[in-house]
Coordinates of C-alpha atoms in Angstrom, one line a residue:
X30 CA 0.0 0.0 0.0
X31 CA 1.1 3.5 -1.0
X32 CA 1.5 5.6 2.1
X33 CA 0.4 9.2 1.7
X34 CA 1.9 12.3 3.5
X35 CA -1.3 12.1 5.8
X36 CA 0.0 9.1 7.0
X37 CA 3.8 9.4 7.3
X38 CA 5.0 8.9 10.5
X39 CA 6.4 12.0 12.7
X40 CA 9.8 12.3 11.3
X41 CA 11.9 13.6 14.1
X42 CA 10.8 14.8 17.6
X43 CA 11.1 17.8 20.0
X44 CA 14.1 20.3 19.5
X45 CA 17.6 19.9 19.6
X46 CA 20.1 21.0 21.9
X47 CA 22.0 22.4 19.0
X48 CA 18.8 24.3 17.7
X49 CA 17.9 26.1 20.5
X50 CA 18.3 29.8 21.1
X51 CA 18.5 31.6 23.8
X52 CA 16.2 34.6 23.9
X53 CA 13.4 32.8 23.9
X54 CA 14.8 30.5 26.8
X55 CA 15.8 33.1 28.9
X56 CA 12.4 35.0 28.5
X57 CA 11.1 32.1 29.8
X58 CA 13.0 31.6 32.8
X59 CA 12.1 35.5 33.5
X60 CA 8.4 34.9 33.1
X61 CA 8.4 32.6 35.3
X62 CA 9.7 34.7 38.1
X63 CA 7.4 37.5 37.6
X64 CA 4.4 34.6 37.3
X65 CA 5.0 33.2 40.5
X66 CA 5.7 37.3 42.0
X67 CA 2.4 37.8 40.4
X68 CA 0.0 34.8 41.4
X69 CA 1.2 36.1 45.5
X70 CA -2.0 38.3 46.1
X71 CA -4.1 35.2 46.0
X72 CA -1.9 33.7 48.8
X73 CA -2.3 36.4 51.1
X74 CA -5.9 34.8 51.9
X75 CA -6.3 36.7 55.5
X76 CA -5.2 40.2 54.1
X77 CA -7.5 42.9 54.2
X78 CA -8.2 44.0 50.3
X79 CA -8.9 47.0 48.8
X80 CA -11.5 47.9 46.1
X81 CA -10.1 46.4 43.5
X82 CA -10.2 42.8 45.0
X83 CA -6.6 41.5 44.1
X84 CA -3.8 43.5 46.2
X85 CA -4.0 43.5 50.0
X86 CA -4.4 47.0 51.0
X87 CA -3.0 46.8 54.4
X88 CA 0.7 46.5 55.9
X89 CA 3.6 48.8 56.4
X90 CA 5.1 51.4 54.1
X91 CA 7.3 48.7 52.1
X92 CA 3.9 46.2 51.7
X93 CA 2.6 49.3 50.1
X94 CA 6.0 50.1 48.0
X95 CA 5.5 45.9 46.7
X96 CA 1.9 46.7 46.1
X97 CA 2.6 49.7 44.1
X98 CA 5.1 47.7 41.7
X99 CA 3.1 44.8 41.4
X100 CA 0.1 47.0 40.0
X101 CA 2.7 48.4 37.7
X102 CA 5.1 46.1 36.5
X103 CA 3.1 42.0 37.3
X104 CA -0.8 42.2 37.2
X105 CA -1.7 41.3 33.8
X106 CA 1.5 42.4 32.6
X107 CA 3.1 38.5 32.7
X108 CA 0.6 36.7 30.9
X109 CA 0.6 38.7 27.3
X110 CA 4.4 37.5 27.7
X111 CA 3.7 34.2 28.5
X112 CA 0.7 34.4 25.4
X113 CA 3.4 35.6 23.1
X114 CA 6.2 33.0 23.8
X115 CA 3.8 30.2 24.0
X116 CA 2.7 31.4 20.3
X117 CA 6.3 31.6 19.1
X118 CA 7.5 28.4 20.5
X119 CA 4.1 26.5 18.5
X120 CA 5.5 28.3 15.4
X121 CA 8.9 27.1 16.0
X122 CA 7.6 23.7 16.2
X123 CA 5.5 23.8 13.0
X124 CA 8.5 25.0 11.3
X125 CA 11.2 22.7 12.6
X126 CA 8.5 19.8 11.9
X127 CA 8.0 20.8 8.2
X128 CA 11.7 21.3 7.5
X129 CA 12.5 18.2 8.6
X130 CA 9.8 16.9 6.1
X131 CA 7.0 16.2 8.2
X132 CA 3.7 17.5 6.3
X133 CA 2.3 21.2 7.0
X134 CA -0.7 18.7 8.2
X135 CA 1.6 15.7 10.1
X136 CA 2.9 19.2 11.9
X137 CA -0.5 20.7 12.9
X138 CA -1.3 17.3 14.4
X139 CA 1.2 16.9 16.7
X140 CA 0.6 20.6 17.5
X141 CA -3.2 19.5 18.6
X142 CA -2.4 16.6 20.6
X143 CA 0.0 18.9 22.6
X144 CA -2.9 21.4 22.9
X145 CA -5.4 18.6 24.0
X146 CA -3.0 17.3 26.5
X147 CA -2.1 20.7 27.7
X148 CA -5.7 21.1 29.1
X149 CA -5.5 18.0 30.8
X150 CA -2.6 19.2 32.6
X151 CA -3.7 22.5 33.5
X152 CA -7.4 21.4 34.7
X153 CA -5.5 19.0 37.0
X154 CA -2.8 21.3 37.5
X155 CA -6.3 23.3 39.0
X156 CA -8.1 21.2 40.6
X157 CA -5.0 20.0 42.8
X158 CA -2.9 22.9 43.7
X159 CA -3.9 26.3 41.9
X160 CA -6.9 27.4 40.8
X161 CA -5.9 30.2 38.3
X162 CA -3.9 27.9 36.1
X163 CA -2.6 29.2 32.6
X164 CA -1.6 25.7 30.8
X165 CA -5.0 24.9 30.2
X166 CA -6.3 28.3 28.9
X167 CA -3.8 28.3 26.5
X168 CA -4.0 24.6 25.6
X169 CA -7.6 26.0 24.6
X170 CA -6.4 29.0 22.7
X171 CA -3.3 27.4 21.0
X172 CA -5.8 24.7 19.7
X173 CA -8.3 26.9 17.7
X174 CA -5.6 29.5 16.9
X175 CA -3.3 26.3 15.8
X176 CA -6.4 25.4 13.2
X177 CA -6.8 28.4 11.9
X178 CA -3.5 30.0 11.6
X179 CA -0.3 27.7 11.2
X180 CA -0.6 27.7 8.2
X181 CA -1.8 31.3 7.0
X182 CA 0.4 33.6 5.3
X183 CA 2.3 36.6 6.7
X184 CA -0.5 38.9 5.5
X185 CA -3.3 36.9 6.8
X186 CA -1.6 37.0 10.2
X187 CA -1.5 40.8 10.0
X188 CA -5.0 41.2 9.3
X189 CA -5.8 39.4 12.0
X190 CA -4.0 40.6 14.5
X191 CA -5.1 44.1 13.1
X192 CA -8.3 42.8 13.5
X193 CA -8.1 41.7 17.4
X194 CA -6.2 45.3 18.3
X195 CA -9.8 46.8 16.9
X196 CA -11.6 44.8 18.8
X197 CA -9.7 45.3 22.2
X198 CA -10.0 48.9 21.7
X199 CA -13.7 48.5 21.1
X200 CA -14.3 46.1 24.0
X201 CA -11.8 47.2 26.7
X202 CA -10.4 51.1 26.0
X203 CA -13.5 52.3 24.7
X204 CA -15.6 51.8 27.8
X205 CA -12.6 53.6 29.7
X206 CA -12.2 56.6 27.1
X207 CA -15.7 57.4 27.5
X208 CA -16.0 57.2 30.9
X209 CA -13.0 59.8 31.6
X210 CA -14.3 61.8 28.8
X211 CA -17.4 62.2 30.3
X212 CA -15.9 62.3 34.2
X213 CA -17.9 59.6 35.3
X214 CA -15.5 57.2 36.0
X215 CA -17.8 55.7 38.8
X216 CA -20.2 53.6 36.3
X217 CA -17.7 51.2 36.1
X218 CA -17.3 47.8 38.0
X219 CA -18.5 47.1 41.6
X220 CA -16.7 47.8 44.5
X221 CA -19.1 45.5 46.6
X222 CA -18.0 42.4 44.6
X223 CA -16.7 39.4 45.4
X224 CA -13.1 39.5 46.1
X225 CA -11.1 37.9 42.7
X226 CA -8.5 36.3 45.0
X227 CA -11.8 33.9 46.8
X228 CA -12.3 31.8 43.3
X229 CA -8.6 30.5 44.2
X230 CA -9.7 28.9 47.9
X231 CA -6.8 29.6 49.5
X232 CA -8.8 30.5 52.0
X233 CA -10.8 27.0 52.6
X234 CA -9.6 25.0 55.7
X235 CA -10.9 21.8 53.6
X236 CA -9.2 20.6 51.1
X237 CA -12.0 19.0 48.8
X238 CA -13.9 21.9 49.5
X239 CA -10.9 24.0 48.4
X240 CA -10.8 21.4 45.3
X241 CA -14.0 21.7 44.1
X242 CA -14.1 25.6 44.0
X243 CA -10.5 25.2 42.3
X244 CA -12.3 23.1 39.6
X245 CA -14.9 25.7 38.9
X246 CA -12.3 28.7 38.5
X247 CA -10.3 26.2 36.8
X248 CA -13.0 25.3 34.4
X249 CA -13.9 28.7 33.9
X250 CA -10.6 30.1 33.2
X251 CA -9.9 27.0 30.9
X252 CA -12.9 27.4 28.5
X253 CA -15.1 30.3 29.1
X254 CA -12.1 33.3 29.1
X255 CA -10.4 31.6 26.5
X256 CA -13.3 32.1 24.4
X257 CA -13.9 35.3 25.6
X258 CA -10.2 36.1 24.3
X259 CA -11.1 34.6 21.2
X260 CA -13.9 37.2 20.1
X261 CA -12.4 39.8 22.5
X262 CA -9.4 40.0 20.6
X263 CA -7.2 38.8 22.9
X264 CA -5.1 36.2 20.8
X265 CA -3.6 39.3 19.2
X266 CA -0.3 38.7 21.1
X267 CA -0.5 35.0 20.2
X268 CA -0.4 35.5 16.9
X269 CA 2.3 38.2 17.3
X270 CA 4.1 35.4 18.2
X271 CA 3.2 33.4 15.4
X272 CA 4.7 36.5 13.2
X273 CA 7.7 36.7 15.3
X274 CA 9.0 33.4 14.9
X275 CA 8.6 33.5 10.7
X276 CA 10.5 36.6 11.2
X277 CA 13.0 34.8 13.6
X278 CA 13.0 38.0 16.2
X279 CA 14.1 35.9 19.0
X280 CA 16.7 33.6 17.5
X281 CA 18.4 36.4 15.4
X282 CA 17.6 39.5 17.6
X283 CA 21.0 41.4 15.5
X284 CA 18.1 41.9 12.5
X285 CA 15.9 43.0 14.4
X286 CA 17.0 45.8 17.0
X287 CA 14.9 48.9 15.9
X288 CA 12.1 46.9 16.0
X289 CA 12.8 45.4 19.4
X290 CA 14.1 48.7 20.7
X291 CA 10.8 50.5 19.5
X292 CA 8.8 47.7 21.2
X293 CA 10.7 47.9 24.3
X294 CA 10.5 51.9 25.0
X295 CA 6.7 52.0 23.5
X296 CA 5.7 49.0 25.1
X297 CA 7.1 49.2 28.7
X298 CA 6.0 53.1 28.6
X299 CA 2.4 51.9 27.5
X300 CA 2.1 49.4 29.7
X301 CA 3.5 51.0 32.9
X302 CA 1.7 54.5 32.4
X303 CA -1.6 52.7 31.8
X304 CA -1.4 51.0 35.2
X305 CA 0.1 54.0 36.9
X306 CA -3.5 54.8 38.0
X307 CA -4.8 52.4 39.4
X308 CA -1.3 51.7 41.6
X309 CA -2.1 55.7 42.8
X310 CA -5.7 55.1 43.6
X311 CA -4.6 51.5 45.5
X312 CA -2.4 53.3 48.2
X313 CA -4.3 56.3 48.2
X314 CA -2.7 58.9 46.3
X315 CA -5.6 59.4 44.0
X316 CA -8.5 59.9 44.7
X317 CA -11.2 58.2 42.4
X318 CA -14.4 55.8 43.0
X319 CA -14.5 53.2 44.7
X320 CA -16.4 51.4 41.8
X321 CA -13.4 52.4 39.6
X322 CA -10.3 50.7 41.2
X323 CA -12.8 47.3 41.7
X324 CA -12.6 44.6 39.2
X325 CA -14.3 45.6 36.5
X326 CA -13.2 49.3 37.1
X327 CA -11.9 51.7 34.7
X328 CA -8.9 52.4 36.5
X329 CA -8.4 48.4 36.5
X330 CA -9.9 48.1 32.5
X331 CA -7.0 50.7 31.9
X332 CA -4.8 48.2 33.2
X333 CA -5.3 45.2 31.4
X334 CA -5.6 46.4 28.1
X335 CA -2.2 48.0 28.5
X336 CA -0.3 45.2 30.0
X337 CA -0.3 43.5 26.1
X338 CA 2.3 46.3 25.2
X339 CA 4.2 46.0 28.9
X340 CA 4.5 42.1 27.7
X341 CA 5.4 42.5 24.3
X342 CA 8.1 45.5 25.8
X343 CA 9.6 42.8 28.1
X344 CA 10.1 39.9 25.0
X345 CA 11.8 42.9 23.5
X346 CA 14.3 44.2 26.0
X347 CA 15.4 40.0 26.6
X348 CA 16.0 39.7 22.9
X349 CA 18.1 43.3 22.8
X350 CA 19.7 41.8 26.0
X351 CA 20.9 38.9 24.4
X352 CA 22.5 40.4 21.3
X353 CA 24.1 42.5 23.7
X354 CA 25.5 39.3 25.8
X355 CA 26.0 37.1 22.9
X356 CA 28.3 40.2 20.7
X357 CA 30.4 39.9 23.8
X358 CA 30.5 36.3 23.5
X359 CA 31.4 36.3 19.8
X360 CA 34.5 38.4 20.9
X361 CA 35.9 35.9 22.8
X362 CA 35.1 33.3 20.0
X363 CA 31.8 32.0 21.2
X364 CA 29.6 29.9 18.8
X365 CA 25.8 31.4 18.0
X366 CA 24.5 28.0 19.9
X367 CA 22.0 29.2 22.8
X368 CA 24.2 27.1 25.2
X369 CA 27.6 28.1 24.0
X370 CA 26.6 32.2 24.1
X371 CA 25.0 31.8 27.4
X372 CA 28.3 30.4 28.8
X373 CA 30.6 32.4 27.0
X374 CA 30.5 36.5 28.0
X375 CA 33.2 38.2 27.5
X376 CA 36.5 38.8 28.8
X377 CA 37.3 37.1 31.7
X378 CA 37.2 37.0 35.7
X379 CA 34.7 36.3 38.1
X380 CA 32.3 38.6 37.5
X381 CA 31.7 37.3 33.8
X382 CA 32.1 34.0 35.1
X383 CA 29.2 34.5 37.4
X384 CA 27.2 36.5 35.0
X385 CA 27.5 33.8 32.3
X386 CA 26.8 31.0 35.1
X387 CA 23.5 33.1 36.1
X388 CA 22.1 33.1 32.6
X389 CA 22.5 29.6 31.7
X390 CA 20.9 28.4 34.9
X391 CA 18.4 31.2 33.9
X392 CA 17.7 29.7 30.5
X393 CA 18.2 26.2 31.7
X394 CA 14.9 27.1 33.8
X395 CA 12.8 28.6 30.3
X396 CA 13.9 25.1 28.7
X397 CA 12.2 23.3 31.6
X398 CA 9.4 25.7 31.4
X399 CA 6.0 23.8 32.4
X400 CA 8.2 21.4 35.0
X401 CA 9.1 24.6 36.7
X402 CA 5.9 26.2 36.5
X403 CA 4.4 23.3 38.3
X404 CA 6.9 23.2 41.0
X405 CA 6.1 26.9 41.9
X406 CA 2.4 25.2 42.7
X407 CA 4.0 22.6 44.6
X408 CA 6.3 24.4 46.6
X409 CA 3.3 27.2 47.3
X410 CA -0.1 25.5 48.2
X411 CA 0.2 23.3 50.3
X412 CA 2.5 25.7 52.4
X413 CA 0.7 28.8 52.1
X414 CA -3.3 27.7 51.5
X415 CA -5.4 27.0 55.0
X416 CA -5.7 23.8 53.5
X417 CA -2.3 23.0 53.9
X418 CA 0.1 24.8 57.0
X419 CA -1.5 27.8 56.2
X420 CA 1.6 30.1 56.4
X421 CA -0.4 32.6 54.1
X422 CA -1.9 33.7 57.1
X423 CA 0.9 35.3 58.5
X424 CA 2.8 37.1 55.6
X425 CA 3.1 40.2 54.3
X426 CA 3.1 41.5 50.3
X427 CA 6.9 41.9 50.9
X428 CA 7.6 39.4 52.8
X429 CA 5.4 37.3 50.4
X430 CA 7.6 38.3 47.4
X431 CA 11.0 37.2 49.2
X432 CA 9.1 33.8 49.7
X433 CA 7.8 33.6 46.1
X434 CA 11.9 34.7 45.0
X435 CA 12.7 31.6 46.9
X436 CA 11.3 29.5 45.3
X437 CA 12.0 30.4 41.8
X438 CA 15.5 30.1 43.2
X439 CA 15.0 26.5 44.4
X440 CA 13.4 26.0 40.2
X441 CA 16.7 27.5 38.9
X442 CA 18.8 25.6 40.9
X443 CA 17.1 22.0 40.4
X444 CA 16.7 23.7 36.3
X445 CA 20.4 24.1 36.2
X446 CA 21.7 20.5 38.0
X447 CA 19.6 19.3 34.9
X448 CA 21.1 21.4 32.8
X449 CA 24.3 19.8 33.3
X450 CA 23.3 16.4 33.8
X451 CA 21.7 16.9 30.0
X452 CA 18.0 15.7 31.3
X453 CA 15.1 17.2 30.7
X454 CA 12.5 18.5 33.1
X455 CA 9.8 15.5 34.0
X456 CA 7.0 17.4 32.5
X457 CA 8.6 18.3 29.0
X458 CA 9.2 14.6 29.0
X459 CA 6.1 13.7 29.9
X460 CA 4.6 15.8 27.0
X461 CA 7.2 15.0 24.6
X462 CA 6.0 11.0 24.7
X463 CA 2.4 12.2 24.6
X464 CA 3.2 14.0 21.6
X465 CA 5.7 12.3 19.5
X466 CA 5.4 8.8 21.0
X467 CA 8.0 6.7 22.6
X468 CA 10.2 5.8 19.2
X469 CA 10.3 9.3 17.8
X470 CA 13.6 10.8 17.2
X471 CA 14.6 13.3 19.5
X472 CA 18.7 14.0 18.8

């Protein structure tokens, strides 16, 4: 029988060593210390909160200081970066597939079965340990937008992602505009809601109890405000990321800079200005309605819509960081390899030593990406929920975010030992035999 490129087998598996770069690594491994900064709040389940729901409002002058750069620089500022490297890396994966000579159609299927097995990890990634779990929203959105768009051209992408700007404008900033404009910021949101940081159950002294709440936020997260980001325009900075990585932003940054230096000053600007508000109005330095900082505020609608850019600002300033690093390596005689560059720096002496040791073990942690993100969950619930020894109780936002730094540390260092033992984390491998199979070739 005459086999047909629908059915030939998957031709080679998961990246290479060799084929990795390092921007998108190392982005990574930063994301995931300002996720686990960011998912604090929630932990904090005996703090008194404020209008909007999420930060505590109480504590001393440097709880307030943490709170004030968390608004700023975390909340919903970490997730359009996650969006955007998670739509990169899929893009990466189609590519490698098809040039290896795996069918554009052979490529989009193992891209679905990752998908499909993403959302079983993240709803039991939910249910056990953390309600507001990201894997499985994106397992959702990197399914449809893996359908529709793999294989679209450059243009199409454009038009889309034109397409989703309008409609976060319309849906998001419009609301806000007109309520400023008119100075009646007040008819947004609800201060009297229920608190954002309840749907996560940190709270609940019973841990089935706990469970079954973390189910429902998880489900909700998982299906309903994916497809909410679907016809809200949210997958823009997905497929940004598809774009990117046709473009080959990340791996060859050197092509790139005005557009990455552009992104990074806009972006950042956008994103930090546009929550600049609502951090004032949270420790009381501006004076607006309570119905505005909750939410579904203005102040907090202002927010969101601006952390997009603040994400896509942060990909940008990693990328121009790493043609900086790797130019210095390439002095010295360092190979473009992600590993090579990230050991190499320049010069010598213990600094560079130290600086090149930090950003492999960095990178090392964006390579074991999902493992590390699950640790964080781990190492977190069942010490910090009521559920569990309840520690939550008694910390502070800044005391909170030198616990959460500790334990990314503890993911970089276990990251790194890998590193150099040349294993994998135990979730990529996981996912790598649910996607490829057992005898796929891996180099």
């Amino acid at each position: 029988m005459t086999i047909t490129s629908e059915e030939t087998p998957v031709r080679r598996g998961g990246v290479r060593a060799e084929e990795r770069a390092l921007a998108p690594d190392l982005a990574r491994g930063i994301m995931l210390l300002l996720i686990v900064l960011s998912n604090t709040a929630f932990h904090l389940w005996a703090a008194r909160r404020g209008s909007s729901g999420w930060q505590p409002a109480d504590g001393s002058w440097l709880d307030h200081a943490v709170q004030f750069t968390m608004i700023i620089v975390l909340d919903l500022r970490v997730y359009p970066l996650f969006a955007f490297l998670f739509g990169y890396g899929m893009m990466q994966l189609f590519l490698r597939q098809t040039a290896a000579g795996n069918s554009e159609r052979g490529a989009a299927r193992i891209l679905r079965r990752r998908s499909l097995w993403l959302i079983v990890i993240g709803l039991l990634h939910s249910t056990l340990l953390m309600a507001g779990d990201i894997v499985g929203y994106y397992g959702v959105l990197s399914l449809v937008l893996g359908l529709v768009f793999l294989r679209r051209s450059e243009r199409a992408l454009k038009r889309w992602i034109c397409a989703g700007a309008v409609l976060i404008v319309f849906f998001a900033a419009q609301p806000v505009v007109s309520a400023l404009l008119r100075g009646e910021l007040g008819t947004l949101g609800d201060a009297g809601a229920e608190p954002g940081f309840m749907a996560y159950a940190a709270q609940e002294g019973n841990w089935l109890t706990a469970a079954g709440t973390r189910l429902e936020t998880g489900l909700f997260v998982t299906f309903l405000a994916s497809a909410l980001a679907l016809v809200g325009g949210g997958y823009v900075v997905f497929l940004l990321g598809f774009w990117a990585a046709r473009r080959r932003v990340l791996e060859e940054p050197g092509r790139h800079r005005t557009l990455l230096r552009r992104t990074a000053v806009i972006g950042i600007a956008v994103g930090w200005l546009g929550a600049l508000p609502a951090a004032l109005a949270h420790v009381g330095a501006l004076d607006v309605p309570a119905d505005a900082q909750s939410e579904e505020g203005a102040l907090t609608l202002l927010r969101d819509v601006t952390g997009n850019a603040a994400g896509l600002g942060y990909v940008a300033v990693v990328a121009l960081f790493v043609h900086w690093w790797s130019g210095r390596g390439a002095r010295v005689g360092a190979s473009t390899g992600a590993g090579e560059v990230a050991r190499a720096g320049a010069g010598t002496g213990v600094g560079v030593e130290i600086g090149a040791t930090v950003v492999a073990a960095v990178s090392a942690v964006g390579k074991r990406s999902l493992s590390c993100y699950l640790a964080h969950s781990l190492l977190f619930a069942p010490v910090l929920a009521a559920w569990g020894l309840g520690l939550g109780e008694h910390l502070s936002s800044w005391t909170m975010a030198l616990f959460a730094v500790g334990v990314w540390l503890l993911t970089v260092a276990g990251a790194y030992a890998l590193e150099r033992a040349g294993r994998r984390g135990p979730a990529e491998a996981v996912l790598r035999r649910l996607m490829y199979g057992a005898r796929a070739k891996t180099g």
